[in-house]
PDB file of C-alpha atoms in Angstrom:
ATOM      1  CA  MET A   1     118.622 103.668 152.395  1.00 90.00           C
ATOM      2  CA  LYS A   2     119.796 103.694 156.104  1.00 95.00           C
ATOM      3  CA  ILE A   3     121.037 107.342 157.868  1.00 96.00           C
ATOM      4  CA  PHE A   4     122.966 108.188 160.574  1.00 97.00           C
ATOM      5  CA  ALA A   5     123.573 111.517 162.690  1.00 96.00           C
ATOM      6  CA  ILE A   6     127.193 112.151 162.880  1.00 95.00           C
ATOM      7  CA  ARG A   7     128.141 113.280 166.895  1.00 94.00           C
ATOM      8  CA  ASP A   8     130.817 114.027 168.927  1.00 92.00           C
ATOM      9  CA  GLU A   9     131.137 112.166 171.859  1.00 90.00           C
ATOM     10  CA  SER A  10     133.104 114.629 174.057  1.00 87.00           C
ATOM     11  CA  ALA A  11     131.050 117.613 173.062  1.00 83.00           C
ATOM     12  CA  ASP A  12     128.696 118.729 176.019  1.00 81.00           C
ATOM     13  CA  ASN A  13     126.033 119.474 173.404  1.00 82.00           C
ATOM     14  CA  GLN A  14     125.231 116.213 171.350  1.00 83.00           C
ATOM     15  CA  ILE A  15     124.334 118.396 167.774  1.00 88.00           C
ATOM     16  CA  ASP A  16     124.448 116.778 164.805  1.00 91.00           C
ATOM     17  CA  LEU A  17     127.552 117.950 162.707  1.00 93.00           C
ATOM     18  CA  ALA A  18     126.535 116.057 159.441  1.00 94.00           C
ATOM     19  CA  TYR A  19     124.791 113.069 158.119  1.00 96.00           C
ATOM     20  CA  LEU A  20     125.167 109.252 156.830  1.00 97.00           C
ATOM     21  CA  LEU A  21     123.487 108.243 153.974  1.00 96.00           C
ATOM     22  CA  TYR A  22     123.984 104.775 152.919  1.00 96.00           C
ATOM     23  CA  TYR A  23     122.373 102.611 149.870  1.00 92.00           C
ATOM     24  CA  GLU A  24     122.845  98.690 151.066  1.00 91.00           C
ATOM     25  CA  MET A  25     122.174  97.771 147.228  1.00 85.00           C
ATOM     26  CA  GLU A  26     124.749 100.064 145.500  1.00 86.00           C
ATOM     27  CA  LYS A  27     126.609 100.460 148.662  1.00 91.00           C
ATOM     28  CA  ARG A  28     127.021 103.662 147.936  1.00 92.00           C
ATOM     29  CA  PHE A  29     127.730 106.642 150.896  1.00 95.00           C
ATOM     30  CA  TYR A  30     126.601 109.748 150.888  1.00 94.00           C
ATOM     31  CA  ILE A  31     127.344 112.739 153.492  1.00 94.00           C
ATOM     32  CA  GLU A  32     124.942 115.873 154.299  1.00 94.00           C
ATOM     33  CA  LEU A  33     125.964 118.391 156.231  1.00 93.00           C
ATOM     34  CA  PRO A  34     123.434 120.832 157.916  1.00 91.00           C
ATOM     35  CA  GLU A  35     122.786 124.997 156.458  1.00 88.00           C
ATOM     36  CA  ASN A  36     124.835 126.211 158.993  1.00 86.00           C
ATOM     37  CA  ALA A  37     127.513 123.880 159.249  1.00 88.00           C
ATOM     38  CA  ASP A  38     130.301 125.418 161.675  1.00 88.00           C
ATOM     39  CA  PRO A  39     133.364 124.456 159.569  1.00 89.00           C
ATOM     40  CA  TRP A  40     135.506 124.401 163.341  1.00 89.00           C
ATOM     41  CA  GLU A  41     133.269 121.580 164.559  1.00 88.00           C
ATOM     42  CA  THR A  42     132.487 119.307 161.358  1.00 90.00           C
ATOM     43  CA  PRO A  43     134.873 116.749 160.718  1.00 88.00           C
ATOM     44  CA  LEU A  44     138.091 117.696 159.089  1.00 86.00           C
ATOM     45  CA  LEU A  45     137.419 115.863 156.007  1.00 90.00           C
ATOM     46  CA  LEU A  46     133.826 117.634 155.905  1.00 92.00           C
ATOM     47  CA  SER A  47     135.069 121.252 156.767  1.00 91.00           C
ATOM     48  CA  SER A  48     136.670 121.836 153.286  1.00 90.00           C
ATOM     49  CA  PHE A  49     132.733 121.302 151.953  1.00 90.00           C
ATOM     50  CA  VAL A  50     131.463 123.794 154.459  1.00 90.00           C
ATOM     51  CA  LYS A  51     134.402 126.095 153.708  1.00 90.00           C
ATOM     52  CA  LYS A  52     133.154 126.365 150.345  1.00 87.00           C
ATOM     53  CA  GLY A  53     129.910 126.997 150.400  1.00 87.00           C
ATOM     54  CA  GLU A  54     128.873 123.128 149.673  1.00 87.00           C
ATOM     55  CA  THR A  55     126.519 121.173 151.751  1.00 89.00           C
ATOM     56  CA  SER A  56     126.279 117.948 150.000  1.00 89.00           C
ATOM     57  CA  VAL A  57     129.178 115.832 150.279  1.00 90.00           C
ATOM     58  CA  ASN A  58     129.802 113.447 146.647  1.00 87.00           C
ATOM     59  CA  SER A  59     129.903 109.445 147.121  1.00 89.00           C
ATOM     60  CA  TYR A  60     133.784 109.445 146.616  1.00 90.00           C
ATOM     61  CA  TRP A  61     134.995 111.602 149.566  1.00 92.00           C
ATOM     62  CA  SER A  62     131.881 110.405 151.833  1.00 93.00           C
ATOM     63  CA  LYS A  63     133.396 106.801 151.183  1.00 94.00           C
ATOM     64  CA  MET A  64     136.963 108.284 152.041  1.00 93.00           C
ATOM     65  CA  TRP A  65     134.987 109.898 155.552  1.00 95.00           C
ATOM     66  CA  VAL A  66     133.967 106.290 155.946  1.00 95.00           C
ATOM     67  CA  GLN A  67     137.186 104.466 155.298  1.00 94.00           C
ATOM     68  CA  GLN A  68     138.921 106.543 156.893  1.00 93.00           C
ATOM     69  CA  ARG A  69     137.606 105.270 160.438  1.00 93.00           C
ATOM     70  CA  ILE A  70     137.895 101.564 159.520  1.00 91.00           C
ATOM     71  CA  VAL A  71     140.530  98.389 159.451  1.00 89.00           C
ATOM     72  CA  PRO A  72     142.509  99.301 156.106  1.00 87.00           C
ATOM     73  CA  THR A  73     142.469  97.315 152.999  1.00 86.00           C
ATOM     74  CA  ASP A  74     146.427  96.556 153.537  1.00 86.00           C
ATOM     75  CA  ARG A  75     145.566  95.735 156.898  1.00 85.00           C
ATOM     76  CA  GLN A  76     148.498  92.706 157.787  1.00 85.00           C
ATOM     77  CA  ASN A  77     145.803  90.363 159.629  1.00 87.00           C
ATOM     78  CA  LEU A  78     143.081  91.618 157.807  1.00 86.00           C
ATOM     79  CA  GLY A  79     141.924  88.220 156.622  1.00 86.00           C
ATOM     80  CA  GLN A  80     141.402  87.247 161.201  1.00 87.00           C
ATOM     81  CA  VAL A  81     140.004  90.401 162.071  1.00 85.00           C
ATOM     82  CA  LEU A  82     137.161  89.874 159.241  1.00 88.00           C
ATOM     83  CA  LYS A  83     136.738  86.252 160.471  1.00 87.00           C
ATOM     84  CA  ASP A  84     136.764  87.531 163.998  1.00 86.00           C
ATOM     85  CA  ASN A  85     134.108  89.471 163.468  1.00 87.00           C
ATOM     86  CA  ASN A  86     132.122  86.701 161.159  1.00 87.00           C
ATOM     87  CA  LEU A  87     132.227  88.984 158.136  1.00 85.00           C
ATOM     88  CA  LYS A  88     132.642  86.532 154.679  1.00 87.00           C
ATOM     89  CA  GLU A  89     134.748  89.721 153.145  1.00 88.00           C
ATOM     90  CA  TYR A  90     135.619  93.229 153.451  1.00 89.00           C
ATOM     91  CA  ASP A  91     132.778  95.126 153.687  1.00 89.00           C
ATOM     92  CA  GLU A  92     133.028  98.993 154.653  1.00 92.00           C
ATOM     93  CA  PHE A  93     128.965  99.392 156.415  1.00 94.00           C
ATOM     94  CA  GLY A  94     130.229  95.830 158.368  1.00 91.00           C
ATOM     95  CA  LEU A  95     133.171  97.322 159.578  1.00 92.00           C
ATOM     96  CA  LEU A  96     131.702 100.699 160.431  1.00 94.00           C
ATOM     97  CA  MET A  97     128.711  98.974 162.109  1.00 94.00           C
ATOM     98  CA  LEU A  98     130.866  97.132 164.393  1.00 90.00           C
ATOM     99  CA  THR A  99     132.094 100.571 165.817  1.00 91.00           C
ATOM    100  CA  MET A 100     128.852 102.865 165.401  1.00 94.00           C
ATOM    101  CA  GLY A 101     131.904 104.970 163.685  1.00 93.00           C
ATOM    102  CA  ARG A 102     134.040 105.059 166.234  1.00 93.00           C
ATOM    103  CA  CYS A 103     138.413 105.467 165.441  1.00 90.00           C
ATOM    104  CA  ALA A 104     141.449 106.340 167.626  1.00 88.00           C
ATOM    105  CA  GLN A 105     141.804 110.223 165.840  1.00 88.00           C
ATOM    106  CA  ASP A 106     138.793 111.937 167.550  1.00 90.00           C
ATOM    107  CA  ASP A 107     135.498 111.267 169.368  1.00 92.00           C
ATOM    108  CA  TYR A 108     132.833 111.049 166.089  1.00 93.00           C
ATOM    109  CA  TYR A 109     129.822 108.738 165.907  1.00 95.00           C
ATOM    110  CA  LEU A 110     127.074 107.469 164.409  1.00 96.00           C
ATOM    111  CA  VAL A 111     123.257 107.298 165.918  1.00 96.00           C
ATOM    112  CA  PRO A 112     121.048 105.270 163.794  1.00 97.00           C
ATOM    113  CA  ILE A 113     118.099 107.428 162.626  1.00 96.00           C
ATOM    114  CA  GLU A 114     115.168 107.176 160.688  1.00 95.00           C
ATOM    115  CA  GLU A 115     114.218 109.655 157.752  1.00 91.00           C
ATOM    116  CA  ALA A 116     111.593 111.821 159.470  1.00 91.00           C
ATOM    117  CA  GLN A 117     114.107 112.760 162.289  1.00 93.00           C
ATOM    118  CA  LEU A 118     116.387 114.488 159.931  1.00 93.00           C
ATOM    119  CA  PRO A 119     116.041 118.334 159.993  1.00 92.00           C
ATOM    120  CA  ALA A 120     113.220 120.401 157.142  1.00 92.00           C
ATOM    121  CA  GLN A 121     116.303 121.809 155.624  1.00 91.00           C
ATOM    122  CA  ILE A 122     117.231 118.947 154.706  1.00 92.00           C
ATOM    123  CA  GLN A 123     114.568 116.933 153.472  1.00 91.00           C
ATOM    124  CA  LYS A 124     113.911 119.891 151.485  1.00 91.00           C
ATOM    125  CA  ARG A 125     116.993 119.455 150.116  1.00 90.00           C
ATOM    126  CA  PHE A 126     116.244 115.662 149.161  1.00 91.00           C
ATOM    127  CA  ALA A 127     113.334 117.259 146.821  1.00 90.00           C
ATOM    128  CA  LYS A 128     115.900 118.546 144.869  1.00 92.00           C
ATOM    129  CA  LEU A 129     117.796 115.431 144.294  1.00 93.00           C
ATOM    130  CA  ILE A 130     117.608 114.243 140.278  1.00 91.00           C
ATOM    131  CA  GLU A 131     114.571 112.052 139.416  1.00 89.00           C
ATOM    132  CA  ASP A 132     116.337 111.945 135.228  1.00 88.00           C
ATOM    133  CA  VAL A 133     119.321 113.137 133.114  1.00 90.00           C
ATOM    134  CA  VAL A 134     119.875 113.329 129.922  1.00 89.00           C
ATOM    135  CA  PRO A 135     122.844 114.725 127.475  1.00 90.00           C
ATOM    136  CA  LEU A 136     122.422 117.134 125.168  1.00 90.00           C
ATOM    137  CA  ASP A 137     125.296 118.715 122.823  1.00 89.00           C
ATOM    138  CA  ASN A 138     127.661 121.646 123.582  1.00 90.00           C
ATOM    139  CA  PHE A 139     128.321 119.559 127.148  1.00 93.00           C
ATOM    140  CA  GLU A 140     125.068 120.606 128.236  1.00 93.00           C
ATOM    141  CA  LEU A 141     122.882 118.637 130.443  1.00 93.00           C
ATOM    142  CA  LEU A 142     118.846 118.248 130.763  1.00 92.00           C
ATOM    143  CA  VAL A 143     118.237 117.381 134.407  1.00 92.00           C
ATOM    144  CA  PHE A 144     114.390 116.739 136.134  1.00 91.00           C
ATOM    145  CA  PHE A 145     114.142 117.287 139.394  1.00 93.00           C
ATOM    146  CA  ARG A 146     112.133 115.719 142.021  1.00 91.00           C
ATOM    147  CA  ASP A 147     110.634 119.037 143.038  1.00 91.00           C
ATOM    148  CA  GLY A 148     109.039 118.825 139.392  1.00 89.00           C
ATOM    149  CA  ASN A 149     111.648 121.662 138.024  1.00 92.00           C
ATOM    150  CA  VAL A 150     113.209 121.022 134.338  1.00 93.00           C
ATOM    151  CA  LYS A 151     117.062 122.503 133.864  1.00 94.00           C
ATOM    152  CA  LYS A 152     119.249 122.968 130.986  1.00 95.00           C
ATOM    153  CA  CYS A 153     122.823 122.742 132.474  1.00 95.00           C
ATOM    154  CA  SER A 154     126.011 124.096 131.348  1.00 95.00           C
ATOM    155  CA  ILE A 155     128.487 121.766 132.759  1.00 94.00           C
ATOM    156  CA  LYS A 156     131.309 123.703 130.030  1.00 93.00           C
ATOM    157  CA  ASP A 157     129.821 126.845 131.284  1.00 93.00           C
ATOM    158  CA  ARG A 158     130.879 125.570 134.774  1.00 93.00           C
ATOM    159  CA  PHE A 159     133.701 123.737 134.681  1.00 92.00           C
ATOM    160  CA  ALA A 160     135.661 125.434 131.594  1.00 92.00           C
ATOM    161  CA  ASN A 161     138.935 125.783 133.475  1.00 92.00           C
ATOM    162  CA  ALA A 162     138.605 122.546 136.406  1.00 91.00           C
ATOM    163  CA  PRO A 163     140.787 120.034 135.666  1.00 92.00           C
ATOM    164  CA  SER A 164     139.951 116.861 136.568  1.00 89.00           C
ATOM    165  CA  PHE A 165     136.270 117.787 134.128  1.00 92.00           C
ATOM    166  CA  GLN A 166     139.213 118.389 130.851  1.00 92.00           C
ATOM    167  CA  VAL A 167     138.758 114.505 129.926  1.00 90.00           C
ATOM    168  CA  LEU A 168     134.963 115.425 129.133  1.00 90.00           C
ATOM    169  CA  PHE A 169     135.950 118.396 126.822  1.00 91.00           C
ATOM    170  CA  ARG A 170     138.508 116.190 125.244  1.00 90.00           C
ATOM    171  CA  ASN A 171     136.040 112.794 124.229  1.00 87.00           C
ATOM    172  CA  GLU A 172     132.129 114.228 123.300  1.00 87.00           C
ATOM    173  CA  SER A 173     131.477 110.191 123.509  1.00 88.00           C
ATOM    174  CA  PHE A 174     132.223 109.974 127.274  1.00 90.00           C
ATOM    175  CA  PHE A 175     130.182 112.941 128.027  1.00 92.00           C
ATOM    176  CA  TYR A 176     127.579 111.131 126.967  1.00 89.00           C
ATOM    177  CA  ASP A 177     128.187 108.418 128.772  1.00 88.00           C
ATOM    178  CA  VAL A 178     126.726 110.547 132.029  1.00 91.00           C
ATOM    179  CA  ASN A 179     125.322 108.926 134.560  1.00 88.00           C
ATOM    180  CA  LEU A 180     122.472 108.982 137.746  1.00 88.00           C
ATOM    181  CA  GLN A 181     124.275 109.077 141.108  1.00 89.00           C
ATOM    182  CA  THR A 182     122.553 106.285 143.597  1.00 88.00           C
ATOM    183  CA  GLY A 183     119.699 108.184 145.260  1.00 89.00           C
ATOM    184  CA  GLY A 184     119.795 111.403 142.640  1.00 91.00           C
ATOM    185  CA  HIS A 185     122.489 112.585 144.458  1.00 92.00           C
ATOM    186  CA  GLY A 186     123.981 113.815 141.590  1.00 91.00           C
ATOM    187  CA  VAL A 187     125.828 112.824 138.475  1.00 92.00           C
ATOM    188  CA  GLU A 188     128.055 110.700 137.314  1.00 92.00           C
ATOM    189  CA  TRP A 189     130.827 109.473 134.954  1.00 91.00           C
ATOM    190  CA  ASP A 190     133.120 107.923 137.171  1.00 83.00           C
ATOM    191  CA  VAL A 191     133.513 107.823 141.097  1.00 71.00           C
ATOM    192  CA  ASN A 192     135.915 111.030 141.010  1.00 80.00           C
ATOM    193  CA  LEU A 193     134.338 112.903 137.685  1.00 89.00           C
ATOM    194  CA  SER A 194     130.936 113.747 139.622  1.00 90.00           C
ATOM    195  CA  VAL A 195     128.771 116.755 139.729  1.00 91.00           C
ATOM    196  CA  SER A 196     126.069 117.106 143.111  1.00 90.00           C
ATOM    197  CA  ALA A 197     122.197 117.588 142.269  1.00 93.00           C
ATOM    198  CA  ALA A 198     122.679 120.417 144.259  1.00 90.00           C
ATOM    199  CA  MET A 199     125.178 122.434 142.048  1.00 90.00           C
ATOM    200  CA  LEU A 200     123.185 121.111 139.187  1.00 94.00           C
ATOM    201  CA  TYR A 201     120.136 122.908 139.966  1.00 94.00           C
ATOM    202  CA  ARG A 202     122.214 126.121 141.416  1.00 92.00           C
ATOM    203  CA  ILE A 203     123.608 126.153 138.076  1.00 93.00           C
ATOM    204  CA  GLY A 204     120.605 125.216 135.533  1.00 95.00           C
ATOM    205  CA  LYS A 205     118.235 127.471 134.006  1.00 95.00           C
ATOM    206  CA  LYS A 206     114.765 126.330 134.106  1.00 94.00           C
ATOM    207  CA  VAL A 207     112.439 124.997 131.440  1.00 92.00           C
ATOM    208  CA  PRO A 208     109.094 124.622 130.359  1.00 89.00           C
ATOM    209  CA  LEU A 209     109.203 120.990 130.057  1.00 83.00           C
ATOM    210  CA  SER A 210     108.232 118.165 132.767  1.00 82.00           C
ATOM    211  CA  VAL A 211     109.023 114.323 132.811  1.00 81.00           C
ATOM    212  CA  SER A 212     105.855 113.313 131.576  1.00 85.00           C
ATOM    213  CA  ASP A 213     106.633 115.548 129.095  1.00 85.00           C
ATOM    214  CA  PHE A 214     109.563 113.790 127.696  1.00 82.00           C
ATOM    215  CA  GLN A 215     108.448 110.830 128.527  1.00 84.00           C
ATOM    216  CA  SER A 216     105.417 111.347 126.395  1.00 86.00           C
ATOM    217  CA  PHE A 217     107.481 112.437 123.878  1.00 83.00           C
ATOM    218  CA  VAL A 218     109.824 108.991 124.219  1.00 85.00           C
ATOM    219  CA  VAL A 219     106.071 107.561 124.032  1.00 86.00           C
ATOM    220  CA  HIS A 220     105.291 108.465 121.233  1.00 85.00           C
ATOM    221  CA  ARG A 221     107.673 109.939 118.962  1.00 87.00           C
ATOM    222  CA  VAL A 222     110.071 107.183 119.222  1.00 90.00           C
ATOM    223  CA  VAL A 223     110.121 104.127 117.218  1.00 91.00           C
ATOM    224  CA  ASN A 224     111.495 100.814 116.817  1.00 92.00           C
ATOM    225  CA  VAL A 225     112.490  98.615 113.451  1.00 93.00           C
ATOM    226  CA  ALA A 226     109.388  96.880 113.300  1.00 92.00           C
ATOM    227  CA  GLU A 227     107.318  99.929 114.016  1.00 92.00           C
ATOM    228  CA  ALA A 228     108.971 101.854 111.193  1.00 92.00           C
ATOM    229  CA  ALA A 229     108.630  98.991 108.729  1.00 92.00           C
ATOM    230  CA  GLU A 230     104.760  99.817 109.812  1.00 92.00           C
ATOM    231  CA  ILE A 231     104.747 102.880 108.902  1.00 90.00           C
ATOM    232  CA  LEU A 232     106.728 102.690 105.710  1.00 91.00           C
ATOM    233  CA  ASN A 233     104.625  99.531 104.544  1.00 90.00           C
ATOM    234  CA  CYS A 234     107.839  98.117 103.958  1.00 92.00           C
ATOM    235  CA  SER A 235     109.558  95.013 105.245  1.00 93.00           C
ATOM    236  CA  ARG A 236     112.093  95.340 108.225  1.00 91.00           C
ATOM    237  CA  GLN A 237     115.109  94.327 106.042  1.00 92.00           C
ATOM    238  CA  ASN A 238     114.000  97.554 103.841  1.00 93.00           C
ATOM    239  CA  ILE A 239     114.712  99.616 107.390  1.00 92.00           C
ATOM    240  CA  ASP A 240     117.842  97.993 107.904  1.00 91.00           C
ATOM    241  CA  TYR A 241     119.049  98.861 104.243  1.00 92.00           C
ATOM    242  CA  LEU A 242     118.351 101.980 104.743  1.00 92.00           C
ATOM    243  CA  THR A 243     119.811 102.968 107.917  1.00 91.00           C
ATOM    244  CA  ARG A 244     122.870 101.148 106.047  1.00 90.00           C
ATOM    245  CA  THR A 245     123.040 103.054 103.128  1.00 93.00           C
ATOM    246  CA  GLY A 246     122.732 106.557 105.302  1.00 91.00           C
ATOM    247  CA  LYS A 247     118.931 107.329 104.483  1.00 91.00           C
ATOM    248  CA  LEU A 248     118.083 106.616 107.878  1.00 92.00           C
ATOM    249  CA  HIS A 249     119.705 107.765 110.641  1.00 92.00           C
ATOM    250  CA  PRO A 250     118.872 105.595 114.262  1.00 92.00           C
ATOM    251  CA  ILE A 251     118.910 107.502 117.325  1.00 88.00           C
ATOM    252  CA  LYS A 252     120.141 104.874 119.231  1.00 87.00           C
ATOM    253  CA  SER A 253     121.601 101.115 118.122  1.00 87.00           C
ATOM    254  CA  SER A 254     122.552  98.099 120.214  1.00 81.00           C
ATOM    255  CA  GLY A 255     122.624  94.636 119.560  1.00 74.00           C
ATOM    256  CA  LYS A 256     119.523  94.048 117.739  1.00 76.00           C
ATOM    257  CA  ASN A 257     117.493  96.778 119.111  1.00 85.00           C
ATOM    258  CA  THR A 258     117.507 100.183 116.675  1.00 91.00           C
ATOM    259  CA  LEU A 259     115.130 103.252 117.771  1.00 92.00           C
ATOM    260  CA  TYR A 260     114.437 106.133 114.652  1.00 92.00           C
ATOM    261  CA  LEU A 261     112.497 109.242 116.183  1.00 89.00           C
ATOM    262  CA  LYS A 262     108.979 108.837 114.000  1.00 89.00           C
ATOM    263  CA  SER A 263     109.443 112.270 112.519  1.00 86.00           C
ATOM    264  CA  GLU A 264     112.152 110.968 110.156  1.00 89.00           C
ATOM    265  CA  ILE A 265     110.336 107.635 109.408  1.00 90.00           C
ATOM    266  CA  LEU A 266     106.994 109.449 108.450  1.00 84.00           C
ATOM    267  CA  LYS A 267     109.416 112.159 106.129  1.00 82.00           C
ATOM    268  CA  ARG A 268     110.531 109.088 104.257  1.00 81.00           C
ATOM    269  CA  ASN A 269     106.877 109.254 103.262  1.00 71.00           C
ATOM    270  CA  TRP A 270     107.197 112.412 101.941  1.00 69.00           C
ATOM    271  CA  GLN A 271     109.834 111.691  99.481  1.00 55.00           C
TER     272      GLN A 271
END
């Protein structure tokens, strides 16, 4: 991860207005804003987040801010621009580094810094990033945070009236396709539909569970076809038959891999 302070070259006091994070492998940008950010000093696209009391800018809007500062994809002589700057393909980060974030519309620029140079408030914020997420029934998420907290978050309660989230509520199978964002900065269903880690931490209700508890459950209470056959002292073909006839209910099936709750397999021995 590369980190840059965003500063204003025209300002008398060179304070950090925001922080741009870039994950090289995933090519994802995120922007973090100071707790006391001034909306009049904050870059225009980001000031709306300050006004809403949000300090973490998702990858979509962070990338939009970057794209405003570089050569656009529809530039007529784009190929020549890339060639002149020894770029083999269009790369937002590569183009951003050519000018260190400077553009003609304003006086903002980037300064590389180390993670240890980030303000304590933002380093503390990183402790609340997400380690893992599990979709639950009723449009709830079980979210595991880096600081050890585990919270149940109701997406429907929080976003029931949000137009962009209606696609989730109309198609529950889509809701279950939730993914962890790069760096644990939030969760997403696609690049335009996401919820920040800070938001989930704020709206979630703490549950007495840890990541190790969850991992232990998976290790000890989830079995594959071979393990199920061993428990029932039968062949794998018999497990497949029980599954096809609806007598066993896999919790996950993809290709040759099928997983079951161990409790259901054990109950077959009771019958």
